[in-house]
mmCIF file as gemmi writes it, N, C-alpha and C atoms, coordinates in Angstrom:
data_model
loop_
_atom_site.group_PDB
_atom_site.id
_atom_site.type_symbol
_atom_site.label_atom_id
_atom_site.label_alt_id
_atom_site.label_comp_id
_atom_site.label_asym_id
_atom_site.label_entity_id
_atom_site.label_seq_id
_atom_site.pdbx_PDB_ins_code
_atom_site.Cartn_x
_atom_site.Cartn_y
_atom_site.Cartn_z
_atom_site.occupancy
_atom_site.B_iso_or_equiv
_atom_site.pdbx_formal_charge
_atom_site.auth_seq_id
_atom_site.auth_asym_id
_atom_site.pdbx_PDB_model_num
ATOM 1 N N . ILE Axp A 1 ? 89.947 130.484 44.324 1 0 ? 1 A 1
ATOM 2 C CA . ILE Axp A 1 ? 89.557 131.229 45.509 1 0 ? 1 A 1
ATOM 3 C C . ILE Axp A 1 ? 88.884 132.544 45.113 1 0 ? 1 A 1
ATOM 4 N N . MET Axp A 2 ? 89.293 133.085 43.958 1 0 ? 2 A 1
ATOM 5 C CA . MET Axp A 2 ? 88.698 134.349 43.508 1 0 ? 2 A 1
ATOM 6 C C . MET Axp A 2 ? 87.242 134.161 43.099 1 0 ? 2 A 1
ATOM 7 N N . ASN Axp A 3 ? 86.86 132.961 42.72 1 0 ? 3 A 1
ATOM 8 C CA . ASN Axp A 3 ? 85.475 132.672 42.352 1 0 ? 3 A 1
ATOM 9 C C . ASN Axp A 3 ? 84.67 132.16 43.54 1 0 ? 3 A 1
ATOM 10 N N . ARG Axp A 4 ? 85.248 132.28 44.731 1 0 ? 4 A 1
ATOM 11 C CA . ARG Axp A 4 ? 84.614 131.882 45.994 1 0 ? 4 A 1
ATOM 12 C C . ARG Axp A 4 ? 84.347 130.383 46.093 1 0 ? 4 A 1
ATOM 13 N N . ARG Axp A 5 ? 85.181 129.6 45.441 1 0 ? 5 A 1
ATOM 14 C CA . ARG Axp A 5 ? 85.101 128.132 45.571 1 0 ? 5 A 1
ATOM 15 C C . ARG Axp A 5 ? 86.163 127.701 46.576 1 0 ? 5 A 1
ATOM 16 N N . VAL Axp A 6 ? 85.891 128.014 47.836 1 0 ? 6 A 1
ATOM 17 C CA . VAL Axp A 6 ? 86.87 127.849 48.904 1 0 ? 6 A 1
ATOM 18 C C . VAL Axp A 6 ? 87.217 126.388 49.131 1 0 ? 6 A 1
ATOM 19 N N . GLU Axp A 7 ? 86.223 125.519 49.156 1 0 ? 7 A 1
ATOM 20 C CA . GLU Axp A 7 ? 86.478 124.102 49.413 1 0 ? 7 A 1
ATOM 21 C C . GLU Axp A 7 ? 87.323 123.478 48.301 1 0 ? 7 A 1
ATOM 22 N N . GLU Axp A 8 ? 87.01 123.812 47.066 1 0 ? 8 A 1
ATOM 23 C CA . GLU Axp A 8 ? 87.797 123.297 45.944 1 0 ? 8 A 1
ATOM 24 C C . GLU Axp A 8 ? 89.237 123.813 46.018 1 0 ? 8 A 1
ATOM 25 N N . HIS Axp A 9 ? 89.39 125.06 46.384 1 0 ? 9 A 1
ATOM 26 C CA . HIS Axp A 9 ? 90.72 125.646 46.526 1 0 ? 9 A 1
ATOM 27 C C . HIS Axp A 9 ? 91.498 124.947 47.635 1 0 ? 9 A 1
ATOM 28 N N . ARG Axp A 10 ? 90.842 124.668 48.734 1 0 ? 10 A 1
ATOM 29 C CA . ARG Axp A 10 ? 91.502 123.989 49.857 1 0 ? 10 A 1
ATOM 30 C C . ARG Axp A 10 ? 92.022 122.621 49.43 1 0 ? 10 A 1
ATOM 31 N N . LEU Axp A 11 ? 91.216 121.88 48.684 1 0 ? 11 A 1
ATOM 32 C CA . LEU Axp A 11 ? 91.649 120.571 48.214 1 0 ? 11 A 1
ATOM 33 C C . LEU Axp A 11 ? 92.828 120.677 47.247 1 0 ? 11 A 1
ATOM 34 N N . MET Axp A 12 ? 92.763 121.637 46.345 1 0 ? 12 A 1
ATOM 35 C CA . MET Axp A 12 ? 93.852 121.793 45.384 1 0 ? 12 A 1
ATOM 36 C C . MET Axp A 12 ? 95.136 122.258 46.056 1 0 ? 12 A 1
ATOM 37 N N . MET Axp A 13 ? 95.024 123.018 47.119 1 0 ? 13 A 1
ATOM 38 C CA . MET Axp A 13 ? 96.22 123.439 47.845 1 0 ? 13 A 1
ATOM 39 C C . MET Axp A 13 ? 96.877 122.261 48.543 1 0 ? 13 A 1
ATOM 40 N N . THR Axp A 14 ? 96.092 121.263 48.927 1 0 ? 14 A 1
ATOM 41 C CA . THR Axp A 14 ? 96.669 120.046 49.494 1 0 ? 14 A 1
ATOM 42 C C . THR Axp A 14 ? 97.543 119.357 48.459 1 0 ? 14 A 1
ATOM 43 N N . TYR Axp A 15 ? 97.061 119.256 47.229 1 0 ? 15 A 1
ATOM 44 C CA . TYR Axp A 15 ? 97.851 118.661 46.151 1 0 ? 15 A 1
ATOM 45 C C . TYR Axp A 15 ? 99.07 119.519 45.812 1 0 ? 15 A 1
ATOM 46 N N . SER Axp A 16 ? 98.907 120.823 45.843 1 0 ? 16 A 1
ATOM 47 C CA . SER Axp A 16 ? 100.013 121.727 45.555 1 0 ? 16 A 1
ATOM 48 C C . SER Axp A 16 ? 101.12 121.575 46.596 1 0 ? 16 A 1
ATOM 49 N N . PHE Axp A 17 ? 100.748 121.474 47.849 1 0 ? 17 A 1
ATOM 50 C CA . PHE Axp A 17 ? 101.737 121.276 48.911 1 0 ? 17 A 1
ATOM 51 C C . PHE Axp A 17 ? 102.458 119.947 48.718 1 0 ? 17 A 1
ATOM 52 N N . ALA Axp A 18 ? 101.717 118.905 48.376 1 0 ? 18 A 1
ATOM 53 C CA . ALA Axp A 18 ? 102.327 117.59 48.17 1 0 ? 18 A 1
ATOM 54 C C . ALA Axp A 18 ? 103.338 117.621 47.027 1 0 ? 18 A 1
ATOM 55 N N . ALA Axp A 19 ? 103 118.306 45.954 1 0 ? 19 A 1
ATOM 56 C CA . ALA Axp A 19 ? 103.92 118.395 44.819 1 0 ? 19 A 1
ATOM 57 C C . ALA Axp A 19 ? 105.152 119.224 45.175 1 0 ? 19 A 1
ATOM 58 N N . CYS Axp A 20 ? 104.968 120.319 45.896 1 0 ? 20 A 1
ATOM 59 C CA . CYS Axp A 20 ? 106.11 121.15 46.296 1 0 ? 20 A 1
ATOM 60 C C . CYS Axp A 20 ? 106.994 120.442 47.315 1 0 ? 20 A 1
ATOM 61 N N . PHE Axp A 21 ? 106.391 119.655 48.172 1 0 ? 21 A 1
ATOM 62 C CA . PHE Axp A 21 ? 107.15 118.927 49.199 1 0 ? 21 A 1
ATOM 63 C C . PHE Axp A 21 ? 107.995 117.814 48.588 1 0 ? 21 A 1
ATOM 64 N N . ALA Axp A 22 ? 107.787 117.517 47.304 1 0 ? 22 A 1
ATOM 65 C CA . ALA Axp A 22 ? 108.591 116.504 46.618 1 0 ? 22 A 1
ATOM 66 C C . ALA Axp A 22 ? 110.068 116.865 46.637 1 0 ? 22 A 1
ATOM 67 N N . ALA Axp A 23 ? 110.393 118.147 46.635 1 0 ? 23 A 1
ATOM 68 C CA . ALA Axp A 23 ? 111.798 118.56 46.706 1 0 ? 23 A 1
ATOM 69 C C . ALA Axp A 23 ? 112.43 118.106 48.021 1 0 ? 23 A 1
ATOM 70 N N . VAL Axp A 24 ? 111.686 118.217 49.098 1 0 ? 24 A 1
ATOM 71 C CA . VAL Axp A 24 ? 112.18 117.766 50.399 1 0 ? 24 A 1
ATOM 72 C C . VAL Axp A 24 ? 112.28 116.248 50.419 1 0 ? 24 A 1
ATOM 73 N N . THR Axp A 25 ? 111.259 115.587 49.917 1 0 ? 25 A 1
ATOM 74 C CA . THR Axp A 25 ? 111.241 114.126 49.896 1 0 ? 25 A 1
ATOM 75 C C . THR Axp A 25 ? 112.405 113.573 49.082 1 0 ? 25 A 1
ATOM 76 N N . LEU Axp A 26 ? 112.705 114.207 47.958 1 0 ? 26 A 1
ATOM 77 C CA . LEU Axp A 26 ? 113.841 113.779 47.132 1 0 ? 26 A 1
ATOM 78 C C . LEU Axp A 26 ? 115.13 113.841 47.931 1 0 ? 26 A 1
ATOM 79 N N . ARG Axp A 27 ? 115.321 114.922 48.661 1 0 ? 27 A 1
ATOM 80 C CA . ARG Axp A 27 ? 116.553 115.08 49.431 1 0 ? 27 A 1
ATOM 81 C C . ARG Axp A 27 ? 116.633 114.124 50.618 1 0 ? 27 A 1
ATOM 82 N N . LEU Axp A 28 ? 115.502 113.667 51.088 1 0 ? 28 A 1
ATOM 83 C CA . LEU Axp A 28 ? 115.508 112.672 52.162 1 0 ? 28 A 1
ATOM 84 C C . LEU Axp A 28 ? 115.794 111.265 51.629 1 0 ? 28 A 1
ATOM 85 N N . TRP Axp A 29 ? 115.203 110.917 50.492 1 0 ? 29 A 1
ATOM 86 C CA . TRP Axp A 29 ? 115.359 109.58 49.931 1 0 ? 29 A 1
ATOM 87 C C . TRP Axp A 29 ? 116.696 109.354 49.226 1 0 ? 29 A 1
ATOM 88 N N . MET Axp A 30 ? 117.233 110.399 48.599 1 0 ? 30 A 1
ATOM 89 C CA . MET Axp A 30 ? 118.415 110.237 47.754 1 0 ? 30 A 1
ATOM 90 C C . MET Axp A 30 ? 119.603 109.617 48.483 1 0 ? 30 A 1
ATOM 91 N N . PRO Axp A 31 ? 120.023 110.126 49.639 1 0 ? 31 A 1
ATOM 92 C CA . PRO Axp A 31 ? 121.17 109.501 50.305 1 0 ? 31 A 1
ATOM 93 C C . PRO Axp A 31 ? 120.899 108.056 50.729 1 0 ? 31 A 1
ATOM 94 N N . VAL Axp A 32 ? 119.677 107.782 51.126 1 0 ? 32 A 1
ATOM 95 C CA . VAL Axp A 32 ? 119.319 106.424 51.54 1 0 ? 32 A 1
ATOM 96 C C . VAL Axp A 32 ? 119.435 105.461 50.358 1 0 ? 32 A 1
ATOM 97 N N . LEU Axp A 33 ? 118.9 105.858 49.209 1 0 ? 33 A 1
ATOM 98 C CA . LEU Axp A 33 ? 118.939 104.988 48.033 1 0 ? 33 A 1
ATOM 99 C C . LEU Axp A 33 ? 120.34 104.851 47.458 1 0 ? 33 A 1
ATOM 100 N N . VAL Axp A 34 ? 121.102 105.934 47.44 1 0 ? 34 A 1
ATOM 101 C CA . VAL Axp A 34 ? 122.479 105.837 46.932 1 0 ? 34 A 1
ATOM 102 C C . VAL Axp A 34 ? 123.281 104.884 47.803 1 0 ? 34 A 1
ATOM 103 N N . HIS Axp A 35 ? 123.106 104.991 49.103 1 0 ? 35 A 1
ATOM 104 C CA . HIS Axp A 35 ? 123.836 104.109 50.021 1 0 ? 35 A 1
ATOM 105 C C . HIS Axp A 35 ? 123.387 102.652 49.869 1 0 ? 35 A 1
ATOM 106 N N . SER Axp A 36 ? 122.087 102.433 49.763 1 0 ? 36 A 1
ATOM 107 C CA . SER Axp A 36 ? 121.599 101.048 49.708 1 0 ? 36 A 1
ATOM 108 C C . SER Axp A 36 ? 121.82 100.403 48.336 1 0 ? 36 A 1
ATOM 109 N N . LEU Axp A 37 ? 121.744 101.177 47.259 1 0 ? 37 A 1
ATOM 110 C CA . LEU Axp A 37 ? 121.923 100.62 45.914 1 0 ? 37 A 1
ATOM 111 C C . LEU Axp A 37 ? 123.368 100.699 45.442 1 0 ? 37 A 1
ATOM 112 N N . GLY Axp A 38 ? 124.109 101.66 45.96 1 0 ? 38 A 1
ATOM 113 C CA . GLY Axp A 38 ? 125.503 101.805 45.578 1 0 ? 38 A 1
ATOM 114 C C . GLY Axp A 38 ? 125.715 102.436 44.212 1 0 ? 38 A 1
ATOM 115 N N . ASP Axp A 39 ? 124.657 102.934 43.584 1 0 ? 39 A 1
ATOM 116 C CA . ASP Axp A 39 ? 124.763 103.527 42.252 1 0 ? 39 A 1
ATOM 117 C C . ASP Axp A 39 ? 123.891 104.769 42.198 1 0 ? 39 A 1
ATOM 118 N N . PHE Axp A 40 ? 124.512 105.916 41.901 1 0 ? 40 A 1
ATOM 119 C CA . PHE Axp A 40 ? 123.789 107.182 41.886 1 0 ? 40 A 1
ATOM 120 C C . PHE Axp A 40 ? 122.721 107.217 40.793 1 0 ? 40 A 1
ATOM 121 N N . VAL Axp A 41 ? 123.054 106.76 39.592 1 0 ? 41 A 1
ATOM 122 C CA . VAL Axp A 41 ? 122.12 106.867 38.467 1 0 ? 41 A 1
ATOM 123 C C . VAL Axp A 41 ? 120.858 106.04 38.723 1 0 ? 41 A 1
ATOM 124 N N . THR Axp A 42 ? 121.021 104.827 39.192 1 0 ? 42 A 1
ATOM 125 C CA . THR Axp A 42 ? 119.867 103.977 39.507 1 0 ? 42 A 1
ATOM 126 C C . THR Axp A 42 ? 119.035 104.598 40.625 1 0 ? 42 A 1
ATOM 127 N N . ALA Axp A 43 ? 119.71 105.1 41.651 1 0 ? 43 A 1
ATOM 128 C CA . ALA Axp A 43 ? 119.003 105.728 42.767 1 0 ? 43 A 1
ATOM 129 C C . ALA Axp A 43 ? 118.235 106.951 42.291 1 0 ? 43 A 1
ATOM 130 N N . TYR Axp A 44 ? 118.831 107.719 41.384 1 0 ? 44 A 1
ATOM 131 C CA . TYR Axp A 44 ? 118.164 108.924 40.893 1 0 ? 44 A 1
ATOM 132 C C . TYR Axp A 44 ? 116.939 108.574 40.054 1 0 ? 44 A 1
ATOM 133 N N . ARG Axp A 45 ? 117.031 107.531 39.282 1 0 ? 45 A 1
ATOM 134 C CA . ARG Axp A 45 ? 115.865 107.106 38.491 1 0 ? 45 A 1
ATOM 135 C C . ARG Axp A 45 ? 114.706 106.684 39.393 1 0 ? 45 A 1
ATOM 136 N N . ILE Axp A 46 ? 115.027 106.023 40.47 1 0 ? 46 A 1
ATOM 137 C CA . ILE Axp A 46 ? 113.981 105.589 41.408 1 0 ? 46 A 1
ATOM 138 C C . ILE Axp A 46 ? 113.424 106.778 42.178 1 0 ? 46 A 1
ATOM 139 N N . VAL Axp A 47 ? 114.319 107.62 42.68 1 0 ? 47 A 1
ATOM 140 C CA . VAL Axp A 47 ? 113.87 108.736 43.517 1 0 ? 47 A 1
ATOM 141 C C . VAL Axp A 47 ? 113.107 109.785 42.711 1 0 ? 47 A 1
ATOM 142 N N . ALA Axp A 48 ? 113.325 109.823 41.401 1 0 ? 48 A 1
ATOM 143 C CA . ALA Axp A 48 ? 112.57 110.761 40.565 1 0 ? 48 A 1
ATOM 144 C C . ALA Axp A 48 ? 111.073 110.489 40.661 1 0 ? 48 A 1
ATOM 145 N N . TRP Axp A 49 ? 110.683 109.259 40.838 1 0 ? 49 A 1
ATOM 146 C CA . TRP Axp A 49 ? 109.275 108.903 41.021 1 0 ? 49 A 1
ATOM 147 C C . TRP Axp A 49 ? 108.909 108.829 42.499 1 0 ? 49 A 1
ATOM 148 N N . LEU Axp A 50 ? 109.823 108.327 43.294 1 0 ? 50 A 1
ATOM 149 C CA . LEU Axp A 50 ? 109.554 108.116 44.713 1 0 ? 50 A 1
ATOM 150 C C . LEU Axp A 50 ? 109.351 109.429 45.469 1 0 ? 50 A 1
ATOM 151 N N . CYS Axp A 51 ? 109.858 110.527 44.929 1 0 ? 51 A 1
ATOM 152 C CA . CYS Axp A 51 ? 109.749 111.788 45.658 1 0 ? 51 A 1
ATOM 153 C C . CYS Axp A 51 ? 108.378 112.43 45.525 1 0 ? 51 A 1
ATOM 154 N N . TRP Axp A 52 ? 107.598 112.094 44.49 1 0 ? 52 A 1
ATOM 155 C CA . TRP Axp A 52 ? 106.312 112.776 44.37 1 0 ? 52 A 1
ATOM 156 C C . TRP Axp A 52 ? 105.104 111.858 44.318 1 0 ? 52 A 1
ATOM 157 N N . VAL Axp A 53 ? 105.252 110.632 43.854 1 0 ? 53 A 1
ATOM 158 C CA . VAL Axp A 53 ? 104.088 109.74 43.767 1 0 ? 53 A 1
ATOM 159 C C . VAL Axp A 53 ? 103.489 109.44 45.151 1 0 ? 53 A 1
ATOM 160 N N . PRO Axp A 54 ? 104.297 109.037 46.142 1 0 ? 54 A 1
ATOM 161 C CA . PRO Axp A 54 ? 103.694 108.815 47.473 1 0 ? 54 A 1
ATOM 162 C C . PRO Axp A 54 ? 103.096 110.086 48.083 1 0 ? 54 A 1
ATOM 163 N N . ASN Axp A 55 ? 103.745 111.228 47.833 1 0 ? 55 A 1
ATOM 164 C CA . ASN Axp A 55 ? 103.202 112.491 48.357 1 0 ? 55 A 1
ATOM 165 C C . ASN Axp A 55 ? 101.812 112.761 47.802 1 0 ? 55 A 1
ATOM 166 N N . LEU Axp A 56 ? 101.651 112.57 46.494 1 0 ? 56 A 1
ATOM 167 C CA . LEU Axp A 56 ? 100.342 112.791 45.89 1 0 ? 56 A 1
ATOM 168 C C . LEU Axp A 56 ? 99.335 111.734 46.349 1 0 ? 56 A 1
ATOM 169 N N . GLY Axp A 57 ? 99.798 110.529 46.619 1 0 ? 57 A 1
ATOM 170 C CA . GLY Axp A 57 ? 98.92 109.494 47.161 1 0 ? 57 A 1
ATOM 171 C C . GLY Axp A 57 ? 98.389 109.877 48.531 1 0 ? 57 A 1
ATOM 172 N N . VAL Axp A 58 ? 99.261 110.4 49.371 1 0 ? 58 A 1
ATOM 173 C CA . VAL Axp A 58 ? 98.832 110.855 50.7 1 0 ? 58 A 1
ATOM 174 C C . VAL Axp A 58 ? 97.877 112.039 50.568 1 0 ? 58 A 1
ATOM 175 N N . ALA Axp A 59 ? 98.161 112.951 49.649 1 0 ? 59 A 1
ATOM 176 C CA . ALA Axp A 59 ? 97.253 114.085 49.428 1 0 ? 59 A 1
ATOM 177 C C . ALA Axp A 59 ? 95.882 113.594 48.982 1 0 ? 59 A 1
ATOM 178 N N . TYR Axp A 60 ? 95.865 112.587 48.127 1 0 ? 60 A 1
ATOM 179 C CA . TYR Axp A 60 ? 94.591 112.01 47.679 1 0 ? 60 A 1
ATOM 180 C C . TYR Axp A 60 ? 93.816 111.43 48.861 1 0 ? 60 A 1
ATOM 181 N N . LEU Axp A 61 ? 94.503 110.651 49.703 1 0 ? 61 A 1
ATOM 182 C CA . LEU Axp A 61 ? 93.836 110.059 50.864 1 0 ? 61 A 1
ATOM 183 C C . LEU Axp A 61 ? 93.323 111.131 51.824 1 0 ? 61 A 1
ATOM 184 N N . LEU Axp A 62 ? 94.113 112.169 52.034 1 0 ? 62 A 1
ATOM 185 C CA . LEU Axp A 62 ? 93.671 113.258 52.903 1 0 ? 62 A 1
ATOM 186 C C . LEU Axp A 62 ? 92.461 113.989 52.323 1 0 ? 62 A 1
ATOM 187 N N . SER Axp A 63 ? 92.485 114.231 51.023 1 0 ? 63 A 1
ATOM 188 C CA . SER Axp A 63 ? 91.36 114.934 50.416 1 0 ? 63 A 1
ATOM 189 C C . SER Axp A 63 ? 90.092 114.085 50.443 1 0 ? 63 A 1
ATOM 190 N N . ARG Axp A 64 ? 90.246 112.773 50.239 1 0 ? 64 A 1
ATOM 191 C CA . ARG Axp A 64 ? 89.074 111.878 50.333 1 0 ? 64 A 1
ATOM 192 C C . ARG Axp A 64 ? 88.497 111.905 51.747 1 0 ? 64 A 1
ATOM 193 N N . ARG Axp A 65 ? 89.376 111.904 52.745 1 0 ? 65 A 1
ATOM 194 C CA . ARG Axp A 65 ? 88.92 111.929 54.13 1 0 ? 65 A 1
ATOM 195 C C . ARG Axp A 65 ? 88.235 113.259 54.442 1 0 ? 65 A 1
ATOM 196 N N . GLN Axp A 66 ? 88.794 114.36 53.926 1 0 ? 66 A 1
ATOM 197 C CA . GLN Axp A 66 ? 88.17 115.668 54.14 1 0 ? 66 A 1
ATOM 198 C C . GLN Axp A 66 ? 86.798 115.733 53.495 1 0 ? 66 A 1
ATOM 199 N N . LEU Axp A 67 ? 86.682 115.194 52.281 1 0 ? 67 A 1
ATOM 200 C CA . LEU Axp A 67 ? 85.392 115.196 51.598 1 0 ? 67 A 1
ATOM 201 C C . LEU Axp A 67 ? 84.383 114.328 52.331 1 0 ? 67 A 1
ATOM 202 N N . ALA Axp A 68 ? 84.809 113.163 52.794 1 0 ? 68 A 1
ATOM 203 C CA . ALA Axp A 68 ? 83.905 112.256 53.522 1 0 ? 68 A 1
ATOM 204 C C . ALA Axp A 68 ? 83.44 112.903 54.821 1 0 ? 68 A 1
ATOM 205 N N . THR Axp A 69 ? 84.333 113.595 55.512 1 0 ? 69 A 1
ATOM 206 C CA . THR Axp A 69 ? 83.972 114.265 56.752 1 0 ? 69 A 1
ATOM 207 C C . THR Axp A 69 ? 82.95 115.365 56.491 1 0 ? 69 A 1
ATOM 208 N N . ARG Axp A 70 ? 83.13 116.111 55.417 1 0 ? 70 A 1
ATOM 209 C CA . ARG Axp A 70 ? 82.197 117.193 55.084 1 0 ? 70 A 1
ATOM 210 C C . ARG Axp A 70 ? 80.832 116.633 54.696 1 0 ? 70 A 1
ATOM 211 N N . VAL Axp A 71 ? 80.807 115.502 54.032 1 0 ? 71 A 1
ATOM 212 C CA . VAL Axp A 71 ? 79.541 114.885 53.646 1 0 ? 71 A 1
ATOM 213 C C . VAL Axp A 71 ? 78.802 114.414 54.888 1 0 ? 71 A 1
ATOM 214 N N . LEU Axp A 72 ? 79.531 113.826 55.84 1 0 ? 72 A 1
ATOM 215 C CA . LEU Axp A 72 ? 78.904 113.35 57.07 1 0 ? 72 A 1
ATOM 216 C C . LEU Axp A 72 ? 78.376 114.519 57.899 1 0 ? 72 A 1
ATOM 217 N N . VAL Axp A 73 ? 79.112 115.607 57.951 1 0 ? 73 A 1
ATOM 218 C CA . VAL Axp A 73 ? 78.678 116.77 58.722 1 0 ? 73 A 1
ATOM 219 C C . VAL Axp A 73 ? 77.468 117.425 58.078 1 0 ? 73 A 1
ATOM 220 N N . ALA Axp A 74 ? 77.463 117.473 56.746 1 0 ? 74 A 1
ATOM 221 C CA . ALA Axp A 74 ? 76.35 118.089 56.03 1 0 ? 74 A 1
ATOM 222 C C . ALA Axp A 74 ? 75.067 117.277 56.117 1 0 ? 74 A 1
ATOM 223 N N . SER Axp A 75 ? 75.18 115.969 56.335 1 0 ? 75 A 1
ATOM 224 C CA . SER Axp A 75 ? 73.987 115.103 56.367 1 0 ? 75 A 1
ATOM 225 C C . SER Axp A 75 ? 73.197 115.263 57.643 1 0 ? 75 A 1
């Protein structure tokens, strides 16, 4: 943002939010997985990936949509 690359900063902040929101996602998934699997260690191994990979996937899809919208508007 200091180099006035506002659009690039906006996209990176989307990824930053997704990564930070992984803490919330972990706390939402953990009780569900522990209850359904019946084993804390197995649930924790799964939730360690499940808490951030989908978040970053959604951030990717949102950023692609934002870029596509900007390209269409600029054309």
